């Protein structure tokens, strides 16, 4: 039996690379420092009201700390700081988007702080451009593509790469 025919194999559980996906993508759009960003809803578990994380010593600067989410310890990352920008300031609409990313055979749950959540959109594959090779204020390694929505571009983030804390944003720029 091949790996693809075996439903328990890792090959079946892995998402295809972005360039192979041909169906429209559902994404959650959100504001970050005045710019519109998006991540695929396949990675989102929930969106919660902002609460101050408990600080943990010796964590990377972009990791604000941890929160207790129904008995689970969830690390919370300042997405602005992770993208090499000024750390986020907490406002009235600030929230934490809880995402789940594949980490080998396991999944890692992480909270990311965003200024505000906008909406869920469907972006057809023909409206997604490859990441720019220069000029973006975000490391190209973090960008999955540029989606065209109502005449403007939305930066589609590769959430797994953004949340890989072992790689500093400045090293990818």
PDB file of C-alpha atoms in Angstrom:
ATOM      1  CA  UNK A   1       0.000   0.000   0.000  1.00  0.00           C
ATOM      2  CA  UNK A   2       1.395   3.457  -0.874  1.00  0.00           C
ATOM      3  CA  UNK A   3       1.747   6.284   1.619  1.00  0.00           C
ATOM      4  CA  UNK A   4      -1.114   8.174  -0.024  1.00  0.00           C
ATOM      5  CA  UNK A   5      -3.476   5.227   0.212  1.00  0.00           C
ATOM      6  CA  UNK A   6      -2.796   4.766   3.918  1.00  0.00           C
ATOM      7  CA  UNK A   7      -4.985   7.257   5.843  1.00  0.00           C
ATOM      8  CA  UNK A   8      -2.687   7.100   8.870  1.00  0.00           C
ATOM      9  CA  UNK A   9       0.413   8.182   6.979  1.00  0.00           C
ATOM     10  CA  UNK A  10       2.007  11.591   7.421  1.00  0.00           C
ATOM     11  CA  UNK A  11       1.742  12.192   3.658  1.00  0.00           C
ATOM     12  CA  UNK A  12      -2.048  12.261   3.907  1.00  0.00           C
ATOM     13  CA  UNK A  13      -2.121  14.679   6.854  1.00  0.00           C
ATOM     14  CA  UNK A  14       0.250  17.264   5.412  1.00  0.00           C
ATOM     15  CA  UNK A  15      -1.286  20.209   3.576  1.00  0.00           C
ATOM     16  CA  UNK A  16      -0.169  20.563  -0.024  1.00  0.00           C
ATOM     17  CA  UNK A  17       2.237  23.413  -0.815  1.00  0.00           C
ATOM     18  CA  UNK A  18       0.497  26.714  -1.532  1.00  0.00           C
ATOM     19  CA  UNK A  19       1.304  26.523  -5.235  1.00  0.00           C
ATOM     20  CA  UNK A  20      -0.582  23.203  -5.515  1.00  0.00           C
ATOM     21  CA  UNK A  21      -3.813  24.439  -3.892  1.00  0.00           C
ATOM     22  CA  UNK A  22      -6.285  25.343  -6.623  1.00  0.00           C
ATOM     23  CA  UNK A  23      -9.499  25.848  -4.664  1.00  0.00           C
ATOM     24  CA  UNK A  24     -10.345  29.288  -3.217  1.00  0.00           C
ATOM     25  CA  UNK A  25      -8.676  30.011   0.094  1.00  0.00           C
ATOM     26  CA  UNK A  26     -10.666  31.127   3.102  1.00  0.00           C
ATOM     27  CA  UNK A  27      -8.590  33.559   5.112  1.00  0.00           C
ATOM     28  CA  UNK A  28      -9.022  35.633   8.244  1.00  0.00           C
ATOM     29  CA  UNK A  29      -8.012  39.234   7.660  1.00  0.00           C
ATOM     30  CA  UNK A  30      -6.723  41.427  10.454  1.00  0.00           C
ATOM     31  CA  UNK A  31      -4.999  44.742  10.995  1.00  0.00           C
ATOM     32  CA  UNK A  32      -1.481  45.008  12.237  1.00  0.00           C
ATOM     33  CA  UNK A  33       0.149  48.410  12.446  1.00  0.00           C
ATOM     34  CA  UNK A  34      -2.389  49.845  10.000  1.00  0.00           C
ATOM     35  CA  UNK A  35      -1.767  47.189   7.324  1.00  0.00           C
ATOM     36  CA  UNK A  36      -4.113  44.399   6.277  1.00  0.00           C
ATOM     37  CA  UNK A  37      -2.786  40.855   6.724  1.00  0.00           C
ATOM     38  CA  UNK A  38      -4.380  37.430   6.391  1.00  0.00           C
ATOM     39  CA  UNK A  39      -3.826  33.838   7.446  1.00  0.00           C
ATOM     40  CA  UNK A  40      -5.653  30.749   6.284  1.00  0.00           C
ATOM     41  CA  UNK A  41      -8.566  29.777   8.497  1.00  0.00           C
ATOM     42  CA  UNK A  42      -7.388  26.145   8.399  1.00  0.00           C
ATOM     43  CA  UNK A  43      -4.839  27.083  11.068  1.00  0.00           C
ATOM     44  CA  UNK A  44      -7.207  29.076  13.312  1.00  0.00           C
ATOM     45  CA  UNK A  45      -8.763  27.458  16.380  1.00  0.00           C
ATOM     46  CA  UNK A  46     -10.446  30.530  17.851  1.00  0.00           C
ATOM     47  CA  UNK A  47     -10.225  34.248  18.517  1.00  0.00           C
ATOM     48  CA  UNK A  48     -10.247  35.502  22.101  1.00  0.00           C
ATOM     49  CA  UNK A  49     -10.329  38.852  23.838  1.00  0.00           C
ATOM     50  CA  UNK A  50      -6.881  40.145  24.726  1.00  0.00           C
ATOM     51  CA  UNK A  51      -5.617  39.221  28.168  1.00  0.00           C
ATOM     52  CA  UNK A  52      -2.190  40.001  29.498  1.00  0.00           C
ATOM     53  CA  UNK A  53       0.080  36.946  29.216  1.00  0.00           C
ATOM     54  CA  UNK A  54       2.183  35.759  32.140  1.00  0.00           C
ATOM     55  CA  UNK A  55       5.799  36.556  31.342  1.00  0.00           C
ATOM     56  CA  UNK A  56       8.260  33.681  31.096  1.00  0.00           C
ATOM     57  CA  UNK A  57      11.985  34.391  31.639  1.00  0.00           C
ATOM     58  CA  UNK A  58      14.496  33.857  28.815  1.00  0.00           C
ATOM     59  CA  UNK A  59      11.951  33.818  25.983  1.00  0.00           C
ATOM     60  CA  UNK A  60      12.597  35.502  22.621  1.00  0.00           C
ATOM     61  CA  UNK A  61      11.552  39.173  22.567  1.00  0.00           C
ATOM     62  CA  UNK A  62       8.517  38.487  20.356  1.00  0.00           C
ATOM     63  CA  UNK A  63       7.074  35.974  22.840  1.00  0.00           C
ATOM     64  CA  UNK A  64       5.007  37.944  25.342  1.00  0.00           C
ATOM     65  CA  UNK A  65       4.456  35.001  27.685  1.00  0.00           C
ATOM     66  CA  UNK A  66       1.770  32.366  28.178  1.00  0.00           C
ATOM     67  CA  UNK A  67      -1.956  32.253  28.885  1.00  0.00           C
ATOM     68  CA  UNK A  68      -4.156  29.570  30.379  1.00  0.00           C
ATOM     69  CA  UNK A  69      -6.697  28.522  27.766  1.00  0.00           C
ATOM     70  CA  UNK A  70      -9.152  26.076  29.349  1.00  0.00           C
ATOM     71  CA  UNK A  71      -6.373  24.334  31.254  1.00  0.00           C
ATOM     72  CA  UNK A  72      -3.753  24.406  28.494  1.00  0.00           C
ATOM     73  CA  UNK A  73      -0.657  26.590  28.562  1.00  0.00           C
ATOM     74  CA  UNK A  74      -0.527  28.565  25.302  1.00  0.00           C
ATOM     75  CA  UNK A  75       2.447  30.777  24.337  1.00  0.00           C
ATOM     76  CA  UNK A  76       1.471  34.221  23.037  1.00  0.00           C
ATOM     77  CA  UNK A  77       3.519  36.022  20.398  1.00  0.00           C
ATOM     78  CA  UNK A  78       3.570  39.716  19.518  1.00  0.00           C
ATOM     79  CA  UNK A  79       3.128  39.394  15.766  1.00  0.00           C
ATOM     80  CA  UNK A  80       4.299  42.970  15.163  1.00  0.00           C
ATOM     81  CA  UNK A  81       7.571  42.335  16.997  1.00  0.00           C
ATOM     82  CA  UNK A  82       7.987  38.985  15.223  1.00  0.00           C
ATOM     83  CA  UNK A  83       7.714  40.736  11.876  1.00  0.00           C
ATOM     84  CA  UNK A  84      10.525  43.084  12.890  1.00  0.00           C
ATOM     85  CA  UNK A  85       8.267  46.041  13.657  1.00  0.00           C
ATOM     86  CA  UNK A  86       7.639  48.152  16.734  1.00  0.00           C
ATOM     87  CA  UNK A  87       6.027  45.998  19.449  1.00  0.00           C
ATOM     88  CA  UNK A  88       2.218  46.112  19.487  1.00  0.00           C
ATOM     89  CA  UNK A  89       0.355  48.453  21.752  1.00  0.00           C
ATOM     90  CA  UNK A  90      -2.821  47.085  23.290  1.00  0.00           C
ATOM     91  CA  UNK A  91      -5.994  48.884  22.239  1.00  0.00           C
ATOM     92  CA  UNK A  92      -9.733  48.432  22.617  1.00  0.00           C
ATOM     93  CA  UNK A  93      -9.972  45.990  19.662  1.00  0.00           C
ATOM     94  CA  UNK A  94      -6.715  44.087  20.300  1.00  0.00           C
ATOM     95  CA  UNK A  95      -7.297  40.333  20.411  1.00  0.00           C
ATOM     96  CA  UNK A  96      -5.439  37.057  20.405  1.00  0.00           C
ATOM     97  CA  UNK A  97      -5.878  34.694  17.461  1.00  0.00           C
ATOM     98  CA  UNK A  98      -5.269  31.114  18.584  1.00  0.00           C
ATOM     99  CA  UNK A  99      -3.644  29.127  15.787  1.00  0.00           C
ATOM    100  CA  UNK A 100      -2.572  25.522  15.501  1.00  0.00           C
ATOM    101  CA  UNK A 101       0.394  24.630  13.329  1.00  0.00           C
ATOM    102  CA  UNK A 102       1.768  21.224  12.427  1.00  0.00           C
ATOM    103  CA  UNK A 103       5.063  20.387  14.083  1.00  0.00           C
ATOM    104  CA  UNK A 104       6.038  17.003  12.678  1.00  0.00           C
ATOM    105  CA  UNK A 105       3.565  14.467  14.035  1.00  0.00           C
ATOM    106  CA  UNK A 106       2.193  16.895  16.621  1.00  0.00           C
ATOM    107  CA  UNK A 107       0.390  20.223  16.505  1.00  0.00           C
ATOM    108  CA  UNK A 108       1.540  23.339  18.345  1.00  0.00           C
ATOM    109  CA  UNK A 109      -1.016  25.844  19.624  1.00  0.00           C
ATOM    110  CA  UNK A 110       0.129  29.481  19.749  1.00  0.00           C
ATOM    111  CA  UNK A 111      -1.655  32.784  20.305  1.00  0.00           C
ATOM    112  CA  UNK A 112      -0.796  35.769  18.131  1.00  0.00           C
ATOM    113  CA  UNK A 113      -1.669  39.321  19.138  1.00  0.00           C
ATOM    114  CA  UNK A 114      -3.312  41.427  16.401  1.00  0.00           C
ATOM    115  CA  UNK A 115      -4.639  44.998  16.482  1.00  0.00           C
ATOM    116  CA  UNK A 116      -8.094  43.930  15.323  1.00  0.00           C
ATOM    117  CA  UNK A 117      -9.785  41.177  13.354  1.00  0.00           C
ATOM    118  CA  UNK A 118     -11.506  42.305  10.146  1.00  0.00           C
ATOM    119  CA  UNK A 119     -13.367  39.516   8.325  1.00  0.00           C
ATOM    120  CA  UNK A 120     -13.194  36.076   6.741  1.00  0.00           C
ATOM    121  CA  UNK A 121     -12.740  36.276   2.976  1.00  0.00           C
ATOM    122  CA  UNK A 122     -12.580  33.806   0.120  1.00  0.00           C
ATOM    123  CA  UNK A 123      -9.667  34.522  -2.211  1.00  0.00           C
ATOM    124  CA  UNK A 124      -9.667  32.619  -5.521  1.00  0.00           C
ATOM    125  CA  UNK A 125      -6.243  31.249  -6.603  1.00  0.00           C
ATOM    126  CA  UNK A 126      -6.167  33.571  -9.627  1.00  0.00           C
ATOM    127  CA  UNK A 127      -6.253  36.550  -7.222  1.00  0.00           C
ATOM    128  CA  UNK A 128      -3.105  35.466  -5.364  1.00  0.00           C
ATOM    129  CA  UNK A 129       0.249  36.775  -6.549  1.00  0.00           C
ATOM    130  CA  UNK A 130       3.651  35.432  -5.443  1.00  0.00           C
ATOM    131  CA  UNK A 131       5.439  37.315  -2.656  1.00  0.00           C
ATOM    132  CA  UNK A 132       7.370  40.369  -3.811  1.00  0.00           C
ATOM    133  CA  UNK A 133      11.114  39.864  -4.147  1.00  0.00           C
ATOM    134  CA  UNK A 134      11.773  43.315  -2.659  1.00  0.00           C
ATOM    135  CA  UNK A 135       9.986  46.313  -1.210  1.00  0.00           C
ATOM    136  CA  UNK A 136       7.818  44.533   1.358  1.00  0.00           C
ATOM    137  CA  UNK A 137       8.087  45.655   4.961  1.00  0.00           C
ATOM    138  CA  UNK A 138       7.847  42.005   6.003  1.00  0.00           C
ATOM    139  CA  UNK A 139      10.537  39.372   5.419  1.00  0.00           C
ATOM    140  CA  UNK A 140       9.717  37.584   2.155  1.00  0.00           C
ATOM    141  CA  UNK A 141      10.148  34.222   3.912  1.00  0.00           C
ATOM    142  CA  UNK A 142       7.052  35.024   6.021  1.00  0.00           C
ATOM    143  CA  UNK A 143       4.820  35.875   3.040  1.00  0.00           C
ATOM    144  CA  UNK A 144       2.836  33.081   1.368  1.00  0.00           C
ATOM    145  CA  UNK A 145       1.456  35.459  -1.273  1.00  0.00           C
ATOM    146  CA  UNK A 146      -0.309  38.711  -1.974  1.00  0.00           C
ATOM    147  CA  UNK A 147      -4.078  38.410  -2.274  1.00  0.00           C
ATOM    148  CA  UNK A 148      -6.111  40.911  -4.279  1.00  0.00           C
ATOM    149  CA  UNK A 149      -9.267  41.894  -2.408  1.00  0.00           C
ATOM    150  CA  UNK A 150     -11.579  44.712  -3.537  1.00  0.00           C
ATOM    151  CA  UNK A 151      -8.800  46.487  -5.411  1.00  0.00           C
ATOM    152  CA  UNK A 152      -6.136  46.315  -2.712  1.00  0.00           C
ATOM    153  CA  UNK A 153      -3.502  43.805  -1.663  1.00  0.00           C
ATOM    154  CA  UNK A 154      -3.664  41.693   1.471  1.00  0.00           C
ATOM    155  CA  UNK A 155      -0.407  40.194   2.753  1.00  0.00           C
ATOM    156  CA  UNK A 156      -0.981  36.443   3.149  1.00  0.00           C
ATOM    157  CA  UNK A 157       1.294  35.196   5.920  1.00  0.00           C
ATOM    158  CA  UNK A 158       2.802  31.729   6.112  1.00  0.00           C
ATOM    159  CA  UNK A 159       1.892  31.281   9.771  1.00  0.00           C
ATOM    160  CA  UNK A 160       4.128  28.229  10.285  1.00  0.00           C
ATOM    161  CA  UNK A 161       7.218  30.179   9.212  1.00  0.00           C
ATOM    162  CA  UNK A 162       6.233  33.284  11.163  1.00  0.00           C
ATOM    163  CA  UNK A 163       5.839  31.248  14.344  1.00  0.00           C
ATOM    164  CA  UNK A 164       9.105  29.300  13.962  1.00  0.00           C
ATOM    165  CA  UNK A 165      10.868  31.059  16.857  1.00  0.00           C
ATOM    166  CA  UNK A 166      14.286  29.636  15.992  1.00  0.00           C
ATOM    167  CA  UNK A 167      14.602  31.955  12.977  1.00  0.00           C
ATOM    168  CA  UNK A 168      14.974  35.673  13.736  1.00  0.00           C
ATOM    169  CA  UNK A 169      13.010  38.027  11.455  1.00  0.00           C
ATOM    170  CA  UNK A 170      16.109  40.089  10.699  1.00  0.00           C
ATOM    171  CA  UNK A 171      17.914  36.972   9.428  1.00  0.00           C
ATOM    172  CA  UNK A 172      15.174  36.472   6.833  1.00  0.00           C
ATOM    173  CA  UNK A 173      15.057  40.043   5.563  1.00  0.00           C
TER     174      UNK A 173
END
